[in-house]
Coordinates of C-alpha atoms in Angstrom, one line a residue:
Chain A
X747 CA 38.3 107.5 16.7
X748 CA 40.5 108.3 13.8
X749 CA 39.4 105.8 10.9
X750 CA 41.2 105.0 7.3
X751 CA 38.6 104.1 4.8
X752 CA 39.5 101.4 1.9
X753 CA 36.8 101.6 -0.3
X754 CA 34.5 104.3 -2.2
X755 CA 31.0 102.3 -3.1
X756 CA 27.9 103.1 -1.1
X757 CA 28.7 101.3 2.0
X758 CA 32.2 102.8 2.1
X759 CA 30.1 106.3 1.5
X760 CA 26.9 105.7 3.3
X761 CA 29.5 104.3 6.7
X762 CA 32.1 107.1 6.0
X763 CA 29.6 110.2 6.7
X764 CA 27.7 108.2 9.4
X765 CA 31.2 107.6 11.2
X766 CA 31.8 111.5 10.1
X767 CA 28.8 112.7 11.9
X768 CA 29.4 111.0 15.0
X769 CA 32.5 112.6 15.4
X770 CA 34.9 110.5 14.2
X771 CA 37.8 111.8 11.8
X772 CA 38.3 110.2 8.9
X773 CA 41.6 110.7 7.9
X774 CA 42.1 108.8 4.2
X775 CA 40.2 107.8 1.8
X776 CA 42.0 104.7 0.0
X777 CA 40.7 103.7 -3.8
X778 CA 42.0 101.8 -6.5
X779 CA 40.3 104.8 -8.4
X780 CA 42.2 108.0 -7.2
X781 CA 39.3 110.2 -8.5
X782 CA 36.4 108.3 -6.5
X783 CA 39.0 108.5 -3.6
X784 CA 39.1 112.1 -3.8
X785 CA 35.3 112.5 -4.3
X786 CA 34.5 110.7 -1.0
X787 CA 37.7 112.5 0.6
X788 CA 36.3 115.5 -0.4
X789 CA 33.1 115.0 1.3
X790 CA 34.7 113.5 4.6
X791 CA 37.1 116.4 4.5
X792 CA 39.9 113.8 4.6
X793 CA 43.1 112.9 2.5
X794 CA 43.4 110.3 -0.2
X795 CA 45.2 107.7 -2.0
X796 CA 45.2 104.9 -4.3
X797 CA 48.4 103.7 -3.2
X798 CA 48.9 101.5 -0.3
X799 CA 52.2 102.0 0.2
X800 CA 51.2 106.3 1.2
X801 CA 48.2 104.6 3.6
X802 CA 48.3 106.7 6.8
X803 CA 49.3 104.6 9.5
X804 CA 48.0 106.8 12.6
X805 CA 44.2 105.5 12.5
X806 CA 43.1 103.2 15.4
X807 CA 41.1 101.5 12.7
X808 CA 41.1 100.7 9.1
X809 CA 37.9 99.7 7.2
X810 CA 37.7 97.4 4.2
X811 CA 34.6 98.0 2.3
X812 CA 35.0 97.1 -1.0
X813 CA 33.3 94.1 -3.1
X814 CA 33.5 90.6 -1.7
X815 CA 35.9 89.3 -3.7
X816 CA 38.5 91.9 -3.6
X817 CA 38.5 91.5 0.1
X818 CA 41.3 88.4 0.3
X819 CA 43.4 89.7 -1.9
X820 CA 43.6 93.7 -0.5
X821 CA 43.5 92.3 3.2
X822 CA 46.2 90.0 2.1
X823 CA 48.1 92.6 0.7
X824 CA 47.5 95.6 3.2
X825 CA 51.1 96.7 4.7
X826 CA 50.3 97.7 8.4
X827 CA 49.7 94.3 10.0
X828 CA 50.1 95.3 13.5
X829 CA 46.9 97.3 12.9
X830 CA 43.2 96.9 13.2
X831 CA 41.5 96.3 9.6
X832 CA 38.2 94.9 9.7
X833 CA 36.1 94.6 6.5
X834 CA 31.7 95.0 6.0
X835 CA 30.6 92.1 4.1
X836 CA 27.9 89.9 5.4
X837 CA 29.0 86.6 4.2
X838 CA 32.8 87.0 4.0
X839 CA 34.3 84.9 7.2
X840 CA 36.4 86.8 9.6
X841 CA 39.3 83.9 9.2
X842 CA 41.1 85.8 6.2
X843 CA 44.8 86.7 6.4
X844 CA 45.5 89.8 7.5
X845 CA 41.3 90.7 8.6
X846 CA 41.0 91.2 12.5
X847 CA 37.3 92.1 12.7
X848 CA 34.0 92.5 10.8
X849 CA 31.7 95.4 10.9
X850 CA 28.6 94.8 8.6
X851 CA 25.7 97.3 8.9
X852 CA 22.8 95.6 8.1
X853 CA 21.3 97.6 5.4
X854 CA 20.1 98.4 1.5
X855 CA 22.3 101.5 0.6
X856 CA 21.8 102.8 -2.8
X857 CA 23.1 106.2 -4.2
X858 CA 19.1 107.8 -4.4
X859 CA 18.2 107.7 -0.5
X860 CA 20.0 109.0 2.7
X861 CA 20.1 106.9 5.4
X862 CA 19.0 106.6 9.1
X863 CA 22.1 105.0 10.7
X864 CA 20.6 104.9 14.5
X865 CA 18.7 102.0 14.4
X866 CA 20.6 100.2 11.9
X867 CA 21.9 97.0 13.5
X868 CA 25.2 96.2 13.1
X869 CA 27.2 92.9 13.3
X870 CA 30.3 93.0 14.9
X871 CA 32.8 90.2 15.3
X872 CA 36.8 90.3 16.2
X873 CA 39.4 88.1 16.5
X874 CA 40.4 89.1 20.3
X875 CA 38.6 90.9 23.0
X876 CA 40.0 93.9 23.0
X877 CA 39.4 94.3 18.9
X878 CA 35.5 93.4 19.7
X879 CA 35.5 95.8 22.1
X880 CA 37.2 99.0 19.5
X881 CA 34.6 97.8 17.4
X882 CA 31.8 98.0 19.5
X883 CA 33.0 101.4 20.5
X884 CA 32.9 102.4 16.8
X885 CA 29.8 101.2 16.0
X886 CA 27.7 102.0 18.9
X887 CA 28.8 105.8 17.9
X888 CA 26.5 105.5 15.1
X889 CA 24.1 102.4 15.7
X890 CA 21.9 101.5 18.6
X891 CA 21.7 98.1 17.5
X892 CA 25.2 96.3 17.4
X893 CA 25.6 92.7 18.0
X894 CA 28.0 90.5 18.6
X895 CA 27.5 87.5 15.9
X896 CA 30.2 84.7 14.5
X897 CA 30.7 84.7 11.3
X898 CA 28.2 81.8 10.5
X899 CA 25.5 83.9 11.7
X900 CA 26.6 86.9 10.1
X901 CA 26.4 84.6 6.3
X902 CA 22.7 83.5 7.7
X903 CA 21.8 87.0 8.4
X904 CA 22.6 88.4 5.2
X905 CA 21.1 85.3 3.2
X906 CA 17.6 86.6 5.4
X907 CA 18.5 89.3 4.1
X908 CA 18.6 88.6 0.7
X909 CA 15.2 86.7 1.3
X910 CA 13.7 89.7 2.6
X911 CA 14.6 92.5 0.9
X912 CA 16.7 91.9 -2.9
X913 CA 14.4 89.2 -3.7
X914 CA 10.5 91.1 -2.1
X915 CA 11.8 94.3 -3.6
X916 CA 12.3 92.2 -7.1
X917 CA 8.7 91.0 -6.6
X918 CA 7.6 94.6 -6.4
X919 CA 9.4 95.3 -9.6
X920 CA 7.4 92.6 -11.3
X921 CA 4.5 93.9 -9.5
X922 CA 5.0 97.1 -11.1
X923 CA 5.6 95.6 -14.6
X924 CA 2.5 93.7 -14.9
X925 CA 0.3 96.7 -13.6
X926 CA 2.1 98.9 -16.7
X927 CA 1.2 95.9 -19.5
X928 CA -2.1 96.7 -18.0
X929 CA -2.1 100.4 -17.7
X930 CA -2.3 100.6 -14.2
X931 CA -0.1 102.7 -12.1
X932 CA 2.1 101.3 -9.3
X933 CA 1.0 103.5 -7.0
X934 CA -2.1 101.5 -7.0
X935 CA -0.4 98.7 -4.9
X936 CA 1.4 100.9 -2.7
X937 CA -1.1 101.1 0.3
X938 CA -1.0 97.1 0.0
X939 CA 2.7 96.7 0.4
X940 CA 2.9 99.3 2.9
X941 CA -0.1 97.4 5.0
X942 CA 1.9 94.0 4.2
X943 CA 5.4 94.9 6.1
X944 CA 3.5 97.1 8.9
X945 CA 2.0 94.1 9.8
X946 CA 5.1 92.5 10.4
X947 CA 6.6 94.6 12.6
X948 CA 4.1 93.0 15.0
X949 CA 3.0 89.8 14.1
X950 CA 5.3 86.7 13.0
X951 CA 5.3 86.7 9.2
X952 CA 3.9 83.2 8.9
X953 CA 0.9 84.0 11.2
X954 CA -0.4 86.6 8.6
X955 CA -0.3 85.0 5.3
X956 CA -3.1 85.9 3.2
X957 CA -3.3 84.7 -0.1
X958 CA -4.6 81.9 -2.3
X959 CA -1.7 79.3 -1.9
X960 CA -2.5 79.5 2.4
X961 CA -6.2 79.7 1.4
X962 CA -5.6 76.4 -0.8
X963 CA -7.5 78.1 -3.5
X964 CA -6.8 76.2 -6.1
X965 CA -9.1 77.5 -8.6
X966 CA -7.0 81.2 -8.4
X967 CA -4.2 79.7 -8.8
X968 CA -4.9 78.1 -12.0
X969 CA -6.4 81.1 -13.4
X970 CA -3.2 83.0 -12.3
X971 CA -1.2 80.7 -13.9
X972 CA -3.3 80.9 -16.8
X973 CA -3.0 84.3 -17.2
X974 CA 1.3 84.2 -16.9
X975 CA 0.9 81.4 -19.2
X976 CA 2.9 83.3 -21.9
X977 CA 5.3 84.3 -19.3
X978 CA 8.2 81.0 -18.6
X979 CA 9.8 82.8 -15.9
X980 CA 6.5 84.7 -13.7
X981 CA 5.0 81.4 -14.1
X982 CA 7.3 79.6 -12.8
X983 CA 8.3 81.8 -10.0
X984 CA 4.5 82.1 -9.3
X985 CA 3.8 78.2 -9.6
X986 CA 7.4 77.8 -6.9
X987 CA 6.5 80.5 -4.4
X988 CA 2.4 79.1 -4.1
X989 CA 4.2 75.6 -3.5
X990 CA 6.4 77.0 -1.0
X991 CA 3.6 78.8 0.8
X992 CA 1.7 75.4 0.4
X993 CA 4.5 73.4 2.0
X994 CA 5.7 75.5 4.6
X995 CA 2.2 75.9 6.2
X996 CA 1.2 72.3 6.3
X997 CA 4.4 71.7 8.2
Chain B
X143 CA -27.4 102.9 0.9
X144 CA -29.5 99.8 2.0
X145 CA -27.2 96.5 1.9
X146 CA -27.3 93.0 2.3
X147 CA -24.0 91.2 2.7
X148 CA -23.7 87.7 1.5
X149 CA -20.8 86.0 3.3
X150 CA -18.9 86.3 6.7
X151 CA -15.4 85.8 6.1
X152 CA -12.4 88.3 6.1
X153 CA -13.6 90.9 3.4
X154 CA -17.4 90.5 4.1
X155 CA -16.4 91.6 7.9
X156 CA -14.0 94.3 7.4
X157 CA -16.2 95.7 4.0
X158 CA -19.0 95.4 6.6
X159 CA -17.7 97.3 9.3
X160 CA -16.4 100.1 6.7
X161 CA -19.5 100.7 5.2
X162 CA -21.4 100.7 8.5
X163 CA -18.7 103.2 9.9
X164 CA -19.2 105.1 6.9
X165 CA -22.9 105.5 7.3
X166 CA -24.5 103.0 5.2
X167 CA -26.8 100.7 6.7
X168 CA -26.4 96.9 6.8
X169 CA -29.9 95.6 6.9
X170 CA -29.2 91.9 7.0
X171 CA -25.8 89.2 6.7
X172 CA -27.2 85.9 4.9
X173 CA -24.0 83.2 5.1
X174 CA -24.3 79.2 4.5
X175 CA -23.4 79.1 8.5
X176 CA -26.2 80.7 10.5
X177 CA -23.9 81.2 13.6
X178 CA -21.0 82.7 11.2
X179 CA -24.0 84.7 10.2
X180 CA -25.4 85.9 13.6
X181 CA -22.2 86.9 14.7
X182 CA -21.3 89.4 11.9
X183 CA -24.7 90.8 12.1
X184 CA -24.8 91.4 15.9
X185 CA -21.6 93.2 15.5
X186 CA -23.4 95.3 12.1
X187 CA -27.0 95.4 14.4
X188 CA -28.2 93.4 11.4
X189 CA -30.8 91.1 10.6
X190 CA -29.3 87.3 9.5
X191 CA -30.5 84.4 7.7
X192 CA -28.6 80.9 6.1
X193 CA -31.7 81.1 3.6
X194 CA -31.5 82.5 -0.1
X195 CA -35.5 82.5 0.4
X196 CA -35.5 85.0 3.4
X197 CA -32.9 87.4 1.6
X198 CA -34.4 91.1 2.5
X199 CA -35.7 92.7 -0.7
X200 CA -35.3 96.0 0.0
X201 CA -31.7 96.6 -0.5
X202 CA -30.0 98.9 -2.6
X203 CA -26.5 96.1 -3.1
X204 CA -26.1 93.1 -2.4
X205 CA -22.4 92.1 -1.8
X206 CA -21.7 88.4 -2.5
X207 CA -18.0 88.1 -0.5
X208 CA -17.6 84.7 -0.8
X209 CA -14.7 82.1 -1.5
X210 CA -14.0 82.8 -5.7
X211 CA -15.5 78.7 -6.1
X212 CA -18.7 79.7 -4.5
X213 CA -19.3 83.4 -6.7
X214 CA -20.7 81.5 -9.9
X215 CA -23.1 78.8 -8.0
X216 CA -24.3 81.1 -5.2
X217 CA -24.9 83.9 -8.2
X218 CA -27.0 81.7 -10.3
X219 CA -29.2 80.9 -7.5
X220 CA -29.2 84.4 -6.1
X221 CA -33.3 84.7 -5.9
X222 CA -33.5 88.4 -6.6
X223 CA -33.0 88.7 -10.4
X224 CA -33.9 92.8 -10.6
X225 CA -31.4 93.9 -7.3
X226 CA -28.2 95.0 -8.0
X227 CA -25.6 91.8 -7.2
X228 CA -22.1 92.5 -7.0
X229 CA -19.3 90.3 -6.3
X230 CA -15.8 91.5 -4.4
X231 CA -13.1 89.4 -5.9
X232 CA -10.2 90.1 -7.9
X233 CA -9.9 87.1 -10.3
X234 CA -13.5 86.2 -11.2
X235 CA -15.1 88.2 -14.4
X236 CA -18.0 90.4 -14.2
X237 CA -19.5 88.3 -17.0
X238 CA -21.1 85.7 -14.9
X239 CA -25.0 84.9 -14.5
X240 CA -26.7 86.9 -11.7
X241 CA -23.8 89.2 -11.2
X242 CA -23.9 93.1 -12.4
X243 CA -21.3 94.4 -10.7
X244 CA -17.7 94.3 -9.0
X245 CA -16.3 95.9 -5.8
X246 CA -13.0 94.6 -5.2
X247 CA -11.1 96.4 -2.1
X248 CA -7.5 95.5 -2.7
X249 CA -6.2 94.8 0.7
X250 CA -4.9 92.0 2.5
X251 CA -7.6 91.3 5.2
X252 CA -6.6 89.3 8.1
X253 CA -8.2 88.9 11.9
X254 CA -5.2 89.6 13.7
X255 CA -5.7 93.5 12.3
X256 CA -7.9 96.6 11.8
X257 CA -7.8 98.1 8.7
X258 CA -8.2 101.6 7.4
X259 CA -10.4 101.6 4.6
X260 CA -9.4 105.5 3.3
X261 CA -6.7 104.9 1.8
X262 CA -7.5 101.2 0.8
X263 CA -7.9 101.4 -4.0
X264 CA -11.3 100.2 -4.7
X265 CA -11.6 98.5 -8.3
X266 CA -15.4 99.1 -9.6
X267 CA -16.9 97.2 -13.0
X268 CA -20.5 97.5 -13.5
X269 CA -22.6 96.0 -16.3
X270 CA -24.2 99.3 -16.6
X271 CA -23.5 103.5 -16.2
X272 CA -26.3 103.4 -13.5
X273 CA -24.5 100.2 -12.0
X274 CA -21.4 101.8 -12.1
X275 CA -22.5 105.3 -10.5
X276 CA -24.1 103.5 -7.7
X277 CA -21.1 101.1 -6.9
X278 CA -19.0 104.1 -7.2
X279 CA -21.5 106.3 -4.8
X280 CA -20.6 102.9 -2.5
X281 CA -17.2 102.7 -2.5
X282 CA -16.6 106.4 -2.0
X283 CA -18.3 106.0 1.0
X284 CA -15.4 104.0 2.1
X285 CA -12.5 104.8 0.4
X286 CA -10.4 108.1 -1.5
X287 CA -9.0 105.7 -3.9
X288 CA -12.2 104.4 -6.3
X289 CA -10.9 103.1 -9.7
X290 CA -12.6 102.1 -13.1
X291 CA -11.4 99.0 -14.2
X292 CA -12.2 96.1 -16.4
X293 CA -12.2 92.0 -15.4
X294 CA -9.0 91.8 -17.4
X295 CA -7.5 94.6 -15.6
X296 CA -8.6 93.4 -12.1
X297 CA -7.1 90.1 -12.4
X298 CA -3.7 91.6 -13.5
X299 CA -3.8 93.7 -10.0
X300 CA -4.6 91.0 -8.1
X301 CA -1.9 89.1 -9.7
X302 CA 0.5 91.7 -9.1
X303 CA -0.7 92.1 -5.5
X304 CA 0.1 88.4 -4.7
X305 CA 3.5 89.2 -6.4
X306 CA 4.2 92.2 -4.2
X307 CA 2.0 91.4 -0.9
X308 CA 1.6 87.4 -0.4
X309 CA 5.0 86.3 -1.6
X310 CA 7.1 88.9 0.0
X311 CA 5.4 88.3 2.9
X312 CA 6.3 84.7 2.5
X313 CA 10.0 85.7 1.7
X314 CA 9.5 87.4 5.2
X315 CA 8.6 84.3 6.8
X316 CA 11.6 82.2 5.2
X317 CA 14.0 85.0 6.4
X318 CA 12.7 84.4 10.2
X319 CA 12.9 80.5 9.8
X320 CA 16.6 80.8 8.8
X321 CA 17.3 83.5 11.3
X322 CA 15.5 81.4 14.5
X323 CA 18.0 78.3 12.8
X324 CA 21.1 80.5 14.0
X325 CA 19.6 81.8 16.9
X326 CA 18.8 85.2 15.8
X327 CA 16.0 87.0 16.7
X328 CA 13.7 88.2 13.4
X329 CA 13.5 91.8 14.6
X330 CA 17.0 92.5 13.4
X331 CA 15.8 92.5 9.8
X332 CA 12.9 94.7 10.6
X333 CA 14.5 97.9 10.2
X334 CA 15.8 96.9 6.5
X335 CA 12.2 95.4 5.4
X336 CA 11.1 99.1 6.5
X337 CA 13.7 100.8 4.5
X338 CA 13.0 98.0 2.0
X339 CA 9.4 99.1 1.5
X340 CA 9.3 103.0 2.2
X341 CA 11.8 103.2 -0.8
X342 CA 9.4 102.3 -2.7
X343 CA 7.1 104.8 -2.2
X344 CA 9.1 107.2 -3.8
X345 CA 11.3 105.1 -6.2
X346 CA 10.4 102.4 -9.2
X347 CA 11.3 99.3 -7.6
X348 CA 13.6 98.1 -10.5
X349 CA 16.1 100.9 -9.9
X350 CA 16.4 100.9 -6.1
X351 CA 17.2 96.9 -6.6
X352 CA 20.1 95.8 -4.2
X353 CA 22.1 92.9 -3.4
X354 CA 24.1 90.2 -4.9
X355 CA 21.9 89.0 -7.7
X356 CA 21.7 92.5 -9.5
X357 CA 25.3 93.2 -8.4
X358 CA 26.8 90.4 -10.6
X359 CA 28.3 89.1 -7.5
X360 CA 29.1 85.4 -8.6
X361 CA 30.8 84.5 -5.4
X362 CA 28.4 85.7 -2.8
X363 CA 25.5 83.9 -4.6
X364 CA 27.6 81.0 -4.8
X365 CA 28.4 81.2 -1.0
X366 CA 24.8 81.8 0.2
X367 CA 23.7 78.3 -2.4
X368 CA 26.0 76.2 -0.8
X369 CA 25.1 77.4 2.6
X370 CA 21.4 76.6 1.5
X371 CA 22.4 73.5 0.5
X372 CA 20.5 71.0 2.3
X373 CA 17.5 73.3 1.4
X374 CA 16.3 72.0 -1.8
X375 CA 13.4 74.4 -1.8
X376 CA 14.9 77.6 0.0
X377 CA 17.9 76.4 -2.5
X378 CA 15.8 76.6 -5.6
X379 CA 13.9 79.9 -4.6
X380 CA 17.4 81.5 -4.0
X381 CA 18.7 80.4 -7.9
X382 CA 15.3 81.1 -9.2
X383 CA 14.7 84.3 -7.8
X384 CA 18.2 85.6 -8.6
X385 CA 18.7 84.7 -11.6
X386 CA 14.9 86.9 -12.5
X387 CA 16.9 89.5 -10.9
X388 CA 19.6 89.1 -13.0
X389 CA 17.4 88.6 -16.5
X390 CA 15.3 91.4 -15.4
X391 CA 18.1 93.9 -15.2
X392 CA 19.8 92.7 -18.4
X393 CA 17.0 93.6 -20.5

């Protein structure tokens, strides 16, 4: 399919070579920025613009990537309205002038680390059959794993999201920054997280909660809080996540 | 080496089985429950006993794996004041009466699981050089991965390992509750929580952070509180968390 990209962040980049690869032609790069545009044209061997008035009107699809909140407004503003332009945002609804679908790949893409797009899902949602159906098309030439999800579902999956992987990669990062006040090297706790999410690829999280809060060990607890004592915001984060844990498994 | 384990729970079975595998011999399991005790032993081909009297003298270690409430009482009444006793937690101190060294295997035990010891860290503390060589002669045994390391030292690890192991394993159990709420299944978040965690390997946590929080992305975290609404816990977790993320990456 021939595809227009709006956008030149890492999803815009990460998407853009995946679609690439599969054997779809991008044909423009939009930005607001002309030199990222031409950067990630470059790459996709593709033209480029920052002008929306000189966007190339023979795609069959045009793909919105850009922060949330410039979404509305571009959507609002872009000039081929008989076409299909869908945009990747997890929590943005799919009722926004001028959007007619959603593609959102389901994954962390940051500038240091290629990505395996095959058995990223992706969430899919259009405003008429025959749009779903383009955008299954698209996406099944670079996913195994697309699914059909309203727009509800699609805010809830990316909240998950949030739950699982910004905020446990944050508590790796604090993992890491107490281990170096107390010259210890990260790579210490490495086997532990990798061990952690293995297990869940086959068990239900709940079902293999080790710990003290599940162990209702109240007497390393204190001494953890102790120890953070000097530290407002671990403490607290310590003293809500051991409650959490507490609560959810006497439920 | 000759050892006696004291205990039957989750460590003193998978520690037990290690050290077995590895060629040392388990001569006896005491616990407080003489059928929890019979049961390990039969699967060790050990002798067992629920009595501190009948403890078999002619070990080389005895390993107190015990609940951390029960280390100091069970220690002070430990009858064999010349032997070697060593405790296997990672909050309690080596300075406590009857105890002369520490072997703490940092790993999150659970039934549902085999663990491979190899690559499992080992923190040793001994009260002694000869203490020390003989816990580390142990744990070698076992593991590639044996580390020196002081009480003050071990309960920061541990600390960090309920940071980076029990609570994003909990953040992995509120990201299934909220997807079974929309009727999604929980294995569509797999594939990130993989990429989430083998990123890690290779990259400090803090600069491979993702996601709204760290992105300055006002209206998305706005979006995702009001959807949490009616969630005063899940709620507060969200603000709490994010706003560490957002602290953490202005410093």
């Amino acid at each position: 399919m021939k595809i227009v990209l709006l956008g030149s962040g890492n999803v815009a980049t990460h998407l853009g070579k995946a679609l690439n690869d599969a054997g779809n032609q991008i044909i423009q790069v939009w930005s607001r920025t002309v030199s990222n545009a031409r950067i990630l044209a470059d790459r996709l061997n593709a033209e480029y613009t920052d002008e929306f008035a000189k966007i190339n009107s023979e795609a069959d699809i045009y793909i919105l990537s850009v922060t949330d909140d410039s979404i509305a407004p571009l959507a609002a503003a872009f000039p081929l309205k008989d076409k299909i332009l869908v945009h990747t945002s997890g929590t943005t609804s799919l009722a926004l002038e001028g959007i007619s679908g959603v593609l959102y790949p389901l994954q962390t893409f940051s500038k240091q680390k290629e990505v395996e797009f095959k058995s990223i899902p992706i969430a899919i949602e259009g405003r008429d059959e025959p749009i779903l159906l383009s955008l299954r098309k698209l996406a099944e030439s670079i996913s195994s794993n697309v699914v059909n999800m309203n727009s509800h579902q699609r805010k809830a999956l990316h909240i998950a999201a949030v739950f699982a992987c910004n905020f446990s990669n944050h508590l790796f990062a604090i993992a890491e920054t107490i281990l170096k006040d107390n010259n210890l090297e990260f790579d210490l706790i490495k086997p532990l997280i990798k061990e952690t999410t293995d297990k869940i690829q086959n068990h239900s999280p709940a079902s293999v909660q080790t710990g003290p809060a599940v162990r209702g060990d109240q007497n390393t607890l204190n001494a953890h809080l102790e120890y953070l004592r000097n530290n407002i915001e671990l403490s607290e984060l310590y003293h809500k996540l051991s409650q959490s844990i507490i609560n959810f498994h006497e439920k």
